[in-house]
CSV table of C-alpha atoms in Angstrom, one decimal:
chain,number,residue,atom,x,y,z
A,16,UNK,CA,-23.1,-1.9,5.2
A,17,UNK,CA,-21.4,-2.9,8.3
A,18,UNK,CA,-20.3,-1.2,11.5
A,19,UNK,CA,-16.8,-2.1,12.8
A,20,UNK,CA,-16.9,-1.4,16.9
A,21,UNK,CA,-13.6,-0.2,18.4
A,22,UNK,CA,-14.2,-2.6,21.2
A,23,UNK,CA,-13.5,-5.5,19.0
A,24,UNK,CA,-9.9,-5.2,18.7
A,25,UNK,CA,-7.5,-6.1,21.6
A,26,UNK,CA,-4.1,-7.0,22.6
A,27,UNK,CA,-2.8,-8.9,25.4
A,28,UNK,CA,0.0,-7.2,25.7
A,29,UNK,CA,1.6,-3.2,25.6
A,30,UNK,CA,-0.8,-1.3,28.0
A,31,UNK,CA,-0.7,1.4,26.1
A,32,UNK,CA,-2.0,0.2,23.0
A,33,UNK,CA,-4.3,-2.1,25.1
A,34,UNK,CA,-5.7,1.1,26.3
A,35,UNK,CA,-6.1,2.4,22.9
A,36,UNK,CA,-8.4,-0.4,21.8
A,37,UNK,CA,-10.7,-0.3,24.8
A,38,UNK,CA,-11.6,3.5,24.5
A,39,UNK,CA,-14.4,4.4,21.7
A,40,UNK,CA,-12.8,7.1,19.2
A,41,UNK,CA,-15.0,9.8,18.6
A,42,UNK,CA,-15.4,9.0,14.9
A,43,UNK,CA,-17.3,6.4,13.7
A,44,UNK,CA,-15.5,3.6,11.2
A,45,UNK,CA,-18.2,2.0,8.8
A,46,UNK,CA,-17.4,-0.3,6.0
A,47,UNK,CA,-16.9,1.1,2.3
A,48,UNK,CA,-16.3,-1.9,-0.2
A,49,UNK,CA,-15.0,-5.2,0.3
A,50,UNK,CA,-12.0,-6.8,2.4
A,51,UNK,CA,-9.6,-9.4,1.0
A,52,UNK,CA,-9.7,-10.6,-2.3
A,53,UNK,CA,-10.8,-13.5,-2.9
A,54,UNK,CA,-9.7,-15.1,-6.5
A,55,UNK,CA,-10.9,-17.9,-8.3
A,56,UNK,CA,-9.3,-21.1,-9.7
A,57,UNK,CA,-7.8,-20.2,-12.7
A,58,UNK,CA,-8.1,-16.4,-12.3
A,59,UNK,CA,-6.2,-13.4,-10.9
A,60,UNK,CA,-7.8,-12.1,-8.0
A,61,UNK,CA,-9.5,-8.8,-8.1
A,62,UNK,CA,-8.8,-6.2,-5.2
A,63,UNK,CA,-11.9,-3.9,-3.8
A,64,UNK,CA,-10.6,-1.8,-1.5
A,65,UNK,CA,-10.3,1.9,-1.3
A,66,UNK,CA,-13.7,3.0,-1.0
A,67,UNK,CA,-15.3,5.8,-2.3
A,68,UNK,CA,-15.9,8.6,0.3
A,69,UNK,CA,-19.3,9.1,-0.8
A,70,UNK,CA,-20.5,7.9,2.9
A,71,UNK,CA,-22.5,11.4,3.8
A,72,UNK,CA,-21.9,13.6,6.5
A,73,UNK,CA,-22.3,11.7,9.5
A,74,UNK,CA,-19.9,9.2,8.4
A,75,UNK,CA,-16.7,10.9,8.3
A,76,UNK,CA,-14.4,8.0,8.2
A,77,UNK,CA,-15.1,4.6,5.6
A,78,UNK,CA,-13.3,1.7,6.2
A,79,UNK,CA,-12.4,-0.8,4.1
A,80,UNK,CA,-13.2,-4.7,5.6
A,81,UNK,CA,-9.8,-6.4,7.4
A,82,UNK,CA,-8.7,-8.7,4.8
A,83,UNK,CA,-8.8,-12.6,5.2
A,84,UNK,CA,-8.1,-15.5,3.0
A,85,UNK,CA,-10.6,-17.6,1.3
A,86,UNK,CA,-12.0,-20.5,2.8
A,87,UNK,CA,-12.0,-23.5,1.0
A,88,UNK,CA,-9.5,-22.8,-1.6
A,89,UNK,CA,-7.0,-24.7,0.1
A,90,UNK,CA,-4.6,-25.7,-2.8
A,91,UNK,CA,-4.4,-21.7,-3.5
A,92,UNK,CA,-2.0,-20.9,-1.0
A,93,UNK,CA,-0.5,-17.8,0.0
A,94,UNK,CA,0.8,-15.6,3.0
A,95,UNK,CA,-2.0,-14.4,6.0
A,96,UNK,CA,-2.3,-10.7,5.6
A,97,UNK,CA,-4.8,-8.7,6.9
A,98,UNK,CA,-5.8,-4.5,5.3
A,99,UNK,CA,-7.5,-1.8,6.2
A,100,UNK,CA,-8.1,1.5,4.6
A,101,UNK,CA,-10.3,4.6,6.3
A,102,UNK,CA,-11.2,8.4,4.6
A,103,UNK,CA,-10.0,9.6,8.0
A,104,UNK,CA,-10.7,13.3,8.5
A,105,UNK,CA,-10.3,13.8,4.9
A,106,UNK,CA,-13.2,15.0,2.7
A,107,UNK,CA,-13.2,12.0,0.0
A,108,UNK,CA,-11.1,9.0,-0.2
A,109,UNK,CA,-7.8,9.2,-2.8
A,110,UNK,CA,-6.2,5.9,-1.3
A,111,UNK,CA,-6.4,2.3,-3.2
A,112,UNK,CA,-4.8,-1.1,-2.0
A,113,UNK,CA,-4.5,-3.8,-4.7
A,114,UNK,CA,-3.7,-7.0,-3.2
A,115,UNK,CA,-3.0,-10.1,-5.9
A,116,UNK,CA,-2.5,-13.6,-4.4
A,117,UNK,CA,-0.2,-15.6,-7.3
A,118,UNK,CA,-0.8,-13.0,-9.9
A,119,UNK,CA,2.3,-14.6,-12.0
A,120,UNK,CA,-0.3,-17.4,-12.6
A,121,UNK,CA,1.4,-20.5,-11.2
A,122,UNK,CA,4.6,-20.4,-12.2
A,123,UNK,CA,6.2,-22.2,-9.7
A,124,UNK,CA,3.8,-25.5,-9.9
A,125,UNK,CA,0.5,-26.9,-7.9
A,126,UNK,CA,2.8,-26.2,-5.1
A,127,UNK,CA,3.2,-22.6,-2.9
A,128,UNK,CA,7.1,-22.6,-3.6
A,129,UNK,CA,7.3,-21.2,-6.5
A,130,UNK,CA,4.3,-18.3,-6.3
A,131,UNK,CA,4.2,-14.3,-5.7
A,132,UNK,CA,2.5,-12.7,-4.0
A,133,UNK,CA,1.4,-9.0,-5.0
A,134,UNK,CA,0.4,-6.2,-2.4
A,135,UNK,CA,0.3,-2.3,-3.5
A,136,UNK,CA,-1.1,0.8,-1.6
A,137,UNK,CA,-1.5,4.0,-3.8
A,138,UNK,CA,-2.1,7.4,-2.2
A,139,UNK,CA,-3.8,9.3,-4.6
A,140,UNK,CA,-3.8,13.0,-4.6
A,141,UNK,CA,-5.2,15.9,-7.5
A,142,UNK,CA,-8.1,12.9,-7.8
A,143,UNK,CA,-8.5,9.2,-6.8
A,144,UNK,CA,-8.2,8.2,-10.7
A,145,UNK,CA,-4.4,8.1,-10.8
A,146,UNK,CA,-4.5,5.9,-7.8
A,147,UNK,CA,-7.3,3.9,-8.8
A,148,UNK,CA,-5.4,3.5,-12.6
A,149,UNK,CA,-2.8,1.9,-10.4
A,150,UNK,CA,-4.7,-0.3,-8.4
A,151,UNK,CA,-6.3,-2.2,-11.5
A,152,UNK,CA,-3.4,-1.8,-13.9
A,153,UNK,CA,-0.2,-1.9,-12.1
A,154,UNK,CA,0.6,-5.6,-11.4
A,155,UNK,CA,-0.8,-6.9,-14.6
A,156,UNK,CA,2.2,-4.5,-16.1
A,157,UNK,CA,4.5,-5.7,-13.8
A,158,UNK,CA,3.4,-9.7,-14.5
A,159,UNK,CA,3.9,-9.0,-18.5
A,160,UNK,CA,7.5,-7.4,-17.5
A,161,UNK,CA,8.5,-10.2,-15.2
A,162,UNK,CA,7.5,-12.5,-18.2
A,163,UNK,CA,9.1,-10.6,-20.6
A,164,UNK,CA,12.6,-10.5,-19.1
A,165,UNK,CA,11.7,-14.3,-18.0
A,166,UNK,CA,11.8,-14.6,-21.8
A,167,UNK,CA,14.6,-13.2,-23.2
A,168,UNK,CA,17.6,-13.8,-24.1
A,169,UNK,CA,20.1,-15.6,-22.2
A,170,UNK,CA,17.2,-16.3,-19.6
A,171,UNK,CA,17.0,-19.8,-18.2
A,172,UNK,CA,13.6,-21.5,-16.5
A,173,UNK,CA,15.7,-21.3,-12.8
A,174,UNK,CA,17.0,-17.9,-12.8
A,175,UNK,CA,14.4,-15.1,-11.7
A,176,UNK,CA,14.7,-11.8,-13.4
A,177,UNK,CA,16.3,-9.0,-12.3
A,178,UNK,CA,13.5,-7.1,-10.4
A,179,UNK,CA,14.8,-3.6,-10.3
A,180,UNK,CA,14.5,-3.5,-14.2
A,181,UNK,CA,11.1,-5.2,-13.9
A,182,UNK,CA,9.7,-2.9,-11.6
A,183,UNK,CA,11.2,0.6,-13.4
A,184,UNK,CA,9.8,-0.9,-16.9
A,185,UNK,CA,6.3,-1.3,-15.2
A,186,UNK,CA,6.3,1.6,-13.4
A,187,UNK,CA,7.0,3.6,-16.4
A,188,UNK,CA,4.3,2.0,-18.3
A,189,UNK,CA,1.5,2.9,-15.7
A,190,UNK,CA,3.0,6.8,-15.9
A,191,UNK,CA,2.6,6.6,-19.5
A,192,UNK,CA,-1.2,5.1,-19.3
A,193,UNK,CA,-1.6,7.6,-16.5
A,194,UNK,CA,-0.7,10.4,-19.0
A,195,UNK,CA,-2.8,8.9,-22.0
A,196,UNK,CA,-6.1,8.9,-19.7
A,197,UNK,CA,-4.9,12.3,-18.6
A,198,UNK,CA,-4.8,13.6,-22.1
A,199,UNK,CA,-8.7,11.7,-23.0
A,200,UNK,CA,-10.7,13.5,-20.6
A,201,UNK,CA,-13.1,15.2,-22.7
A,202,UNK,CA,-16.2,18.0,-21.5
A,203,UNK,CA,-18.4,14.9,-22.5
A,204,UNK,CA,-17.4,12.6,-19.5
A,205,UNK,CA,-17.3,14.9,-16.3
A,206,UNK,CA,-17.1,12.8,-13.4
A,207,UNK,CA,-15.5,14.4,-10.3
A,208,UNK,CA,-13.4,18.0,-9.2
A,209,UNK,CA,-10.3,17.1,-11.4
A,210,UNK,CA,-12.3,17.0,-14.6
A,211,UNK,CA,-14.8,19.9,-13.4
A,212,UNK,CA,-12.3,22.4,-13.2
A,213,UNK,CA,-11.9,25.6,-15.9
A,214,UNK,CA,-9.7,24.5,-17.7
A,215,UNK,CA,-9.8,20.3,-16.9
A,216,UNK,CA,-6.7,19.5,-14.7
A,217,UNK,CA,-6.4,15.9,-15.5
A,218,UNK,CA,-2.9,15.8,-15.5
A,219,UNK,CA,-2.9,17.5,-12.3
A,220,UNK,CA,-3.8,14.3,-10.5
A,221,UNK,CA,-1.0,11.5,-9.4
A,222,UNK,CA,-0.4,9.2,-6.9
A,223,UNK,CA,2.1,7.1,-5.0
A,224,UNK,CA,2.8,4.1,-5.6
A,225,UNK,CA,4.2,1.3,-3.4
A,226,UNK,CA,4.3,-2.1,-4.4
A,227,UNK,CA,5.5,-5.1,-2.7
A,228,UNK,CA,6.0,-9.0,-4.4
A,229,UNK,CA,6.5,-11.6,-2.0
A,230,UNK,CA,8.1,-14.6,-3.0
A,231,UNK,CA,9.3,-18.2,-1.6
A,232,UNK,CA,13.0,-16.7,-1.0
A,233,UNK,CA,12.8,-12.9,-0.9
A,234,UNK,CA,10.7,-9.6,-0.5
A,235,UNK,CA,10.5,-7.2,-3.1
A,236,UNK,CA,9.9,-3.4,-2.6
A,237,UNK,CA,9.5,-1.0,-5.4
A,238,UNK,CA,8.6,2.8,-4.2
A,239,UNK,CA,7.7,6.1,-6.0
A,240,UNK,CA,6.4,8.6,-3.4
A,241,UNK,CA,6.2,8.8,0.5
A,242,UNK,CA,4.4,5.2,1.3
A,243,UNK,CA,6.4,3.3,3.3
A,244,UNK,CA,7.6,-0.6,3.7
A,245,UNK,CA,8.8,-1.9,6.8
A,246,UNK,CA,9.5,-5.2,7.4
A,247,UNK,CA,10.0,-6.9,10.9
A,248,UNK,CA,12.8,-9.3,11.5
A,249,UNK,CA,13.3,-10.6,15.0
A,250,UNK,CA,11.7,-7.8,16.6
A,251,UNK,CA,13.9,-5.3,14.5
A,252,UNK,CA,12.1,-2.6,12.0
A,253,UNK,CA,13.8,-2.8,8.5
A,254,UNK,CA,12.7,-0.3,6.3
A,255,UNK,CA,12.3,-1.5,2.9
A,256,UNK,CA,11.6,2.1,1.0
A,257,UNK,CA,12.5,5.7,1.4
A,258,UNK,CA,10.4,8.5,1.6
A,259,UNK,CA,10.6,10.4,-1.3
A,260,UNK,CA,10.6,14.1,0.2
A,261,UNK,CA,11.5,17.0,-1.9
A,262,UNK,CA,14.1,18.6,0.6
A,263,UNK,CA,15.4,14.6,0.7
A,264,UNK,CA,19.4,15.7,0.2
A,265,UNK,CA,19.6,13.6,-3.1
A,266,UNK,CA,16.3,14.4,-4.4
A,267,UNK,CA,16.8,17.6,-3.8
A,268,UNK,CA,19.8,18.0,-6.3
A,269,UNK,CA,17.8,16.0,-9.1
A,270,UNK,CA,15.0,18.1,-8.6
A,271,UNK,CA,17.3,21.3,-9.3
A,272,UNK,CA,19.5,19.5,-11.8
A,273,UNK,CA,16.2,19.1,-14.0
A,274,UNK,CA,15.7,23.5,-13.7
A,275,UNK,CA,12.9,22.8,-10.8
A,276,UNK,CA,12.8,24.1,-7.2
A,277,UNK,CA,11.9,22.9,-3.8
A,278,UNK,CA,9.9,25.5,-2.0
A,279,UNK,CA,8.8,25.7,1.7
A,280,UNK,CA,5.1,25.9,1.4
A,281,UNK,CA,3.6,24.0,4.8
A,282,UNK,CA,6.7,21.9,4.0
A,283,UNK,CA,9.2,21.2,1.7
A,284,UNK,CA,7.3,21.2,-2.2
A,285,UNK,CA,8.1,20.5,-5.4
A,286,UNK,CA,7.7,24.1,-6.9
A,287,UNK,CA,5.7,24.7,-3.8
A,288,UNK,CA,2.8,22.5,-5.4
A,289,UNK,CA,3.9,18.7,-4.5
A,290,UNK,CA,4.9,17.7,-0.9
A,291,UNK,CA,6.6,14.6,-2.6
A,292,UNK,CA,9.4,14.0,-5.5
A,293,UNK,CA,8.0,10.7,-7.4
A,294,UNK,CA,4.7,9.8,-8.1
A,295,UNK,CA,2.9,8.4,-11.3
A,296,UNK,CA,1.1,11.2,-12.9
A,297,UNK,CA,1.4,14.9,-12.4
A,298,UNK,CA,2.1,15.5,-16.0
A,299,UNK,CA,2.5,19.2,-14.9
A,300,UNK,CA,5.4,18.7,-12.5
A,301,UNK,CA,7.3,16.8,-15.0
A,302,UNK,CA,10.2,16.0,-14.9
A,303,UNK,CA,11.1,17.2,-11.7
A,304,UNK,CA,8.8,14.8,-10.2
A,305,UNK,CA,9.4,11.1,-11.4
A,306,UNK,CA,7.8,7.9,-11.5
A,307,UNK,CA,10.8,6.1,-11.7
A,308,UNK,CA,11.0,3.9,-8.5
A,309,UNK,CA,13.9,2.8,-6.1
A,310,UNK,CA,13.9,-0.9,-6.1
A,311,UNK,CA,14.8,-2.9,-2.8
A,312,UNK,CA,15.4,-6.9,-2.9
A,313,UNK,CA,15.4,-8.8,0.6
A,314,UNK,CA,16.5,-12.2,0.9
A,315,UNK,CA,13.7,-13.6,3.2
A,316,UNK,CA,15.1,-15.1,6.9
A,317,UNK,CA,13.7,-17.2,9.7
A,318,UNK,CA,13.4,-14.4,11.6
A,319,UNK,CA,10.9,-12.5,9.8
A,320,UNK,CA,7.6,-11.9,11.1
A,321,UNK,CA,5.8,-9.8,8.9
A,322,UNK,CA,5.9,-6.9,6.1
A,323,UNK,CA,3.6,-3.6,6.7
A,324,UNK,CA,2.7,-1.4,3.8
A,325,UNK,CA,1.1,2.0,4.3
A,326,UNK,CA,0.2,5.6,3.4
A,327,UNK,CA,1.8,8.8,4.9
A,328,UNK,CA,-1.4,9.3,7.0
A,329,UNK,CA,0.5,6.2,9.0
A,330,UNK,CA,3.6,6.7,8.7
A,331,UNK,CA,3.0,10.7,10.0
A,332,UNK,CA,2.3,9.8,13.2
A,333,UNK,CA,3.0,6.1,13.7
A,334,UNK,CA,6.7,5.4,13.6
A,335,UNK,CA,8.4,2.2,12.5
A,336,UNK,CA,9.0,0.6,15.6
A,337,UNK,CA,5.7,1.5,17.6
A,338,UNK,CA,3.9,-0.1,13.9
A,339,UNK,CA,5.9,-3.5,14.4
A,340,UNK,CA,4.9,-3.7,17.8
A,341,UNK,CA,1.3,-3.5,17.6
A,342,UNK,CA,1.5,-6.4,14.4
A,343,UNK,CA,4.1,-8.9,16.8
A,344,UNK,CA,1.6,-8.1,19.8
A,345,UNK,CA,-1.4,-9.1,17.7
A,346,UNK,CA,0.7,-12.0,16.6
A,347,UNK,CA,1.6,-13.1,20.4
A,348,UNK,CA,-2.5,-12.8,20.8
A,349,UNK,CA,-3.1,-15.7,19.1
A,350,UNK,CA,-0.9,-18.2,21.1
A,351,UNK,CA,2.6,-19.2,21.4
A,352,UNK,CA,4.3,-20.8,17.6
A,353,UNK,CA,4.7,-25.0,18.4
A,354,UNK,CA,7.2,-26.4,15.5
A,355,UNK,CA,5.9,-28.0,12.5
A,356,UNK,CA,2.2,-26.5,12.2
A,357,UNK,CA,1.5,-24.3,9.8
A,358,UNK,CA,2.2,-21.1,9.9
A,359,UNK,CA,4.1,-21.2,13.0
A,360,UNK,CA,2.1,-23.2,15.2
A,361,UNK,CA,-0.6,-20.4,14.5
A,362,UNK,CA,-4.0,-21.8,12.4
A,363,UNK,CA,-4.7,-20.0,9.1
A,364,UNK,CA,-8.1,-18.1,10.5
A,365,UNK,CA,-6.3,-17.0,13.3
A,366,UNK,CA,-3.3,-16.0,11.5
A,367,UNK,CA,-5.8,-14.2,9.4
A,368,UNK,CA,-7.2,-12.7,12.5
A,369,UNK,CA,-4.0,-11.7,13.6
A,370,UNK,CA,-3.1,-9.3,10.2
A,371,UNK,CA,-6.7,-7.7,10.2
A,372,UNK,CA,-6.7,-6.8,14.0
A,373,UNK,CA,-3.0,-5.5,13.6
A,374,UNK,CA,-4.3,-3.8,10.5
A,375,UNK,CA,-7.1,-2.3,11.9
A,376,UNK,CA,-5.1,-1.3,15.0
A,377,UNK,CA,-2.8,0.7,13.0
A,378,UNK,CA,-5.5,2.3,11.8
A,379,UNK,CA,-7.0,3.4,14.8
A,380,UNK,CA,-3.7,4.3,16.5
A,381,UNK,CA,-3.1,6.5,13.4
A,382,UNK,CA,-6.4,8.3,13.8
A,383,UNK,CA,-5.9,8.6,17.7
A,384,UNK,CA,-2.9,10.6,16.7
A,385,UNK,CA,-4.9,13.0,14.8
A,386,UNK,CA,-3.5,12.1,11.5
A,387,UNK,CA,-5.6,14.2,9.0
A,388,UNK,CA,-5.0,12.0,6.0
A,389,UNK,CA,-6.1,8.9,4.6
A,390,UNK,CA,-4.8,6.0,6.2
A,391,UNK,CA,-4.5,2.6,4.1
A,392,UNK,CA,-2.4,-0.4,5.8
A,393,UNK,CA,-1.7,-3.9,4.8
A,394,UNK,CA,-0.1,-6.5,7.1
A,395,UNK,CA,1.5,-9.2,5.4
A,396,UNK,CA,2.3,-12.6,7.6
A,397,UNK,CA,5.9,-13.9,6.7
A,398,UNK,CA,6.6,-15.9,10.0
A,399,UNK,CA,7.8,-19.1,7.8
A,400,UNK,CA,5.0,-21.7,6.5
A,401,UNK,CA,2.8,-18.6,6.0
């Protein structure tokens, strides 16, 4: 196991945050599991982050490795991104990140034009299981739906599927494999609180989900919970996903349509149990809290920079614009774009760099701010040639 120092990371420029990276938090970050993914020819990569918190008590936060790209895979190519995921203040870890580069299998060629890219971050609660269920599962059900509308009828070998129907189908599937492990749990297997519980409450465990496929000519988002996407386009936050917040005005009405109620319980709940309004799992809340997700294209530009993914325990206390920042300040550390080089005049190990630090930034920032829940973040590069 590795120590990550606070002193490594720094930024040129924004004093404050510059500030921020040369001051030792009080917590100590060690490493729990691996960083990037690193996938083999021939084979979809395997993601390894989202450590248990089994760390004991004088490590209070885990961290997860900043991600980087394989070296000397050079024909596998896909964008720089960089993730890091701590326990925070919390007592075990419920977060997962799932992060798998070309994981349609080549569809578009030997060449990087036609490949997607899959990042997810998950934010467990109940249990980790839910969340971890998604982590392994989720983009192998959203490759076999992407291939099975690439399939049917009236489907050409140019034309892309429709992604919003992709993304509900395979979102629905992992809430129904959520519920069938859910409904297995016998006294025989006891592993952790969920299961340990008088009666079981498997079904009471569910998690976020928050997945992002990046492609040669657009971003897309698909969201069920409060994780959020921004994306950063010529210094500009876009939001790419919506909270999903009970006392969220529409939510709010399909939450009472259904028979349920939104209580005020240390915030707005979902029968003054669930602080959110769509997850996967929590067969007991059902149907007042969905899975289905809300579905966002974007048609990729010359003037985006990069795409963040994170957990609530970010987003709580980091807002949009302050998160951009930070990753285009990281990105300005690593030396000024010069045309034609690849990506953006910026090597591939420093690119790499870049994401990580800005990663692990975001991080920190978040825990300086006293965020009591888990933080998970991925960075993903889009400046074009990355």
């Amino acid at each position: 196991m590795a120590e990550i120092c606070c002193d490594d990371a720094k930024l040129a420029s924004a004093s404050a945050v510059t500030a921020l990276a040369r001051r030792r938090p009080r917590v100590e970050l060690g490493v729990a599991g691996s960083g990037a993914c690193r996938p083999t020819p021939g084979a979809a990569a395997a993601s390894d982050e989202g450590g248990s918190g089994g760390q004991g008590k004088r490590r209070r936060v885990a961290c997860a490795a900043p991600g980087r790209s394989s070296r000397g895979l050079g024909s596998m190519c896909w964008p720089a991104y960089g993730v890091t995921s701590v326990r925070g203040l919390r007592r075990e870890m419920e977060d997962a990140v799932s992060i798998r580069p070309d994981f349609l299998h080549g569809g578009g060629g030997a060449s990087s034009s036609g490949k997607h890219h899959f990042f997810g971050v998950f934010d467990g609660h109940g249990c980790c299981h839910v969340a971890r269920l998604c982590q392994d599962r989720m983009h192998e059900l959203v490759a076999e739906e992407y291939n099975k509308a690439g399939s049917g009828e009236g489907a050409t070998a140019a034309a892309e599927p429709a992604w919003k129907e992709v993304m509900e189908r395979g979102f629905a599937r992992m809430d129904d494999e959520a519920a069938s492990w859910a409904a297995t749990r016998s006294g025989n297997d006891l592993a952790c609180r969920c299961e340990l519980q008088k009666p079981a409450r498997c079904d009471h465990a569910g998690s976020t989900a928050l997945v992002a496929v990046v492609g040669p000519t657009s971003v897309v988002v698909a969201s069920a919970g409060d994780s959020r996407a921004v994306l950063s386009r010529g210094g500009v936050p876009v939001p790419l996903s919506v909270d999903h917040k009970p006392d969220r005005p529409d939510e709010l009405e399909r939450i009472q349509a259904a028979g349920g109620r939104v209580i005020f319980w240390d915030g707005a709940r979902v029968l003054g149990v669930l602080a959110m309004s769509r997850a996967i799992g929590d067969g007991y809340l059902k149907p007042f809290v969905t899975a289905e997700p809300e579905v966002t294209v974007a048609e990729r530009t010359d003037e985006d920079e990069c795409l963040i993914l994170a957990s609530d325990g970010l987003w709580d206390v980091v807002t949009n614009e302050m998160a951009c920042e930070v990753v285009r300040a990281c990105f300005r550390s690593n030396g000024p774009p010069s045309p034609g080089a690849r990506p953006s005049g910026v090597g591939r190990a420093d690119s790499d760099r870049a994401c990580s630090d800005a990663a692990l930034l975001l991080a920190k920032l978040a825990l300086a701010r006293r965020s009591s829940d888990n933080v998970s973040v991925v960075v993903v590069d889009l400046r074009r040639g990355s």
